[in-house]
Amino acid sequence: MKNVLKFGFLGLALTVAVASCNNAETKTEAAADSAANAIDSTANAVADSITNTADSAVNAIDSAANQAVDSVNNVQ
């Protein structure tokens, strides 16, 4: 009788252990997906910011170049 109870408790313990491990794996995968999405979002935001800054710099340089050309043309 003692052995039957021992095997019953062993089976229950293994069932709980397997159930908790599978749940932890799912949470880990969800956390990894969430982290990947956050990284992608941040990378895209940084890339957009860099693109906007570069475009702004190009526009400023073009404007300065046009002013210089205009001022050279007005001297004559």
mmCIF file of C-alpha atoms in Angstrom:
data_model
loop_
_atom_site.group_PDB
_atom_site.id
_atom_site.type_symbol
_atom_site.label_atom_id
_atom_site.label_comp_id
_atom_site.label_asym_id
_atom_site.label_seq_id
_atom_site.Cartn_x
_atom_site.Cartn_y
_atom_site.Cartn_z
ATOM 1 C CA MET A 1 0.000 0.000 0.000
ATOM 2 C CA LYS A 2 2.854 2.375 0.819
ATOM 3 C CA ASN A 3 4.396 1.825 -2.615
ATOM 4 C CA VAL A 4 1.117 2.660 -4.369
ATOM 5 C CA LEU A 5 0.961 5.999 -2.542
ATOM 6 C CA LYS A 6 4.602 6.703 -3.320
ATOM 7 C CA PHE A 7 4.091 6.038 -7.031
ATOM 8 C CA GLY A 8 0.927 8.161 -6.979
ATOM 9 C CA PHE A 9 2.760 11.104 -5.452
ATOM 10 C CA LEU A 10 5.691 10.576 -7.826
ATOM 11 C CA GLY A 11 3.301 10.644 -10.790
ATOM 12 C CA LEU A 12 1.631 13.793 -9.464
ATOM 13 C CA ALA A 13 4.992 15.494 -8.933
ATOM 14 C CA LEU A 14 6.146 14.612 -12.461
ATOM 15 C CA THR A 15 2.877 15.865 -13.929
ATOM 16 C CA VAL A 16 3.192 19.190 -12.115
ATOM 17 C CA ALA A 17 6.849 19.510 -13.116
ATOM 18 C CA VAL A 18 6.139 18.826 -16.795
ATOM 19 C CA ALA A 19 3.174 21.200 -16.806
ATOM 20 C CA SER A 20 5.182 23.998 -15.242
ATOM 21 C CA CYS A 21 8.129 23.497 -17.606
ATOM 22 C CA ASN A 22 5.923 23.647 -20.688
ATOM 23 C CA ASN A 23 4.266 26.817 -19.429
ATOM 24 C CA ALA A 24 7.658 28.424 -18.727
ATOM 25 C CA GLU A 25 8.809 27.619 -22.258
ATOM 26 C CA THR A 26 5.752 29.324 -23.724
ATOM 27 C CA LYS A 27 6.345 32.390 -21.593
ATOM 28 C CA THR A 28 9.998 32.449 -22.665
ATOM 29 C CA GLU A 29 9.040 32.281 -26.338
ATOM 30 C CA ALA A 30 6.491 35.062 -25.858
ATOM 31 C CA ALA A 31 9.084 37.182 -24.062
ATOM 32 C CA ALA A 32 11.589 36.586 -26.858
ATOM 33 C CA ASP A 33 9.020 37.595 -29.473
ATOM 34 C CA SER A 34 8.139 40.689 -27.480
ATOM 35 C CA ALA A 35 11.795 41.640 -27.137
ATOM 36 C CA ALA A 36 12.385 41.096 -30.859
ATOM 37 C CA ASN A 37 9.423 43.334 -31.701
ATOM 38 C CA ALA A 38 10.684 46.036 -29.335
ATOM 39 C CA ILE A 39 14.162 45.889 -30.872
ATOM 40 C CA ASP A 40 12.745 46.080 -34.402
ATOM 41 C CA SER A 41 10.550 49.017 -33.461
ATOM 42 C CA THR A 42 13.455 50.882 -31.880
ATOM 43 C CA ALA A 43 15.743 50.137 -34.820
ATOM 44 C CA ASN A 44 13.127 51.432 -37.259
ATOM 45 C CA ALA A 45 12.633 54.596 -35.204
ATOM 46 C CA VAL A 46 16.398 55.226 -35.119
ATOM 47 C CA ALA A 47 16.682 54.587 -38.861
ATOM 48 C CA ASP A 48 13.836 57.029 -39.536
ATOM 49 C CA SER A 49 15.469 59.626 -37.306
ATOM 50 C CA ILE A 50 18.804 59.236 -39.089
ATOM 51 C CA THR A 51 17.078 59.505 -42.467
ATOM 52 C CA ASN A 52 15.258 62.666 -41.397
ATOM 53 C CA THR A 53 18.468 64.206 -40.078
ATOM 54 C CA ALA A 54 20.326 63.357 -43.290
ATOM 55 C CA ASP A 55 17.519 64.806 -45.409
ATOM 56 C CA SER A 56 17.533 67.962 -43.333
ATOM 57 C CA ALA A 57 21.296 68.304 -43.728
ATOM 58 C CA VAL A 58 21.061 67.771 -47.485
ATOM 59 C CA ASN A 59 18.345 70.427 -47.719
ATOM 60 C CA ALA A 60 20.454 72.877 -45.701
ATOM 61 C CA ILE A 61 23.480 72.270 -47.920
ATOM 62 C CA ASP A 62 21.373 72.671 -51.070
ATOM 63 C CA SER A 63 19.925 75.906 -49.754
ATOM 64 C CA ALA A 64 23.382 77.267 -48.904
ATOM 65 C CA ALA A 65 24.692 76.220 -52.318
ATOM 66 C CA ASN A 66 21.759 77.913 -54.087
ATOM 67 C CA GLN A 67 22.333 81.104 -52.100
ATOM 68 C CA ALA A 68 26.010 81.049 -53.023
ATOM 69 C CA VAL A 69 25.210 80.568 -56.705
ATOM 70 C CA ASP A 70 22.633 83.355 -56.567
ATOM 71 C CA SER A 71 25.059 85.709 -54.889
ATOM 72 C CA VAL A 72 27.737 84.950 -57.524
ATOM 73 C CA ASN A 73 25.205 85.539 -60.303
ATOM 74 C CA ASN A 74 24.083 88.853 -58.755
ATOM 75 C CA VAL A 75 27.656 90.216 -58.640
ATOM 76 C CA GLN A 76 27.878 90.381 -62.404
#
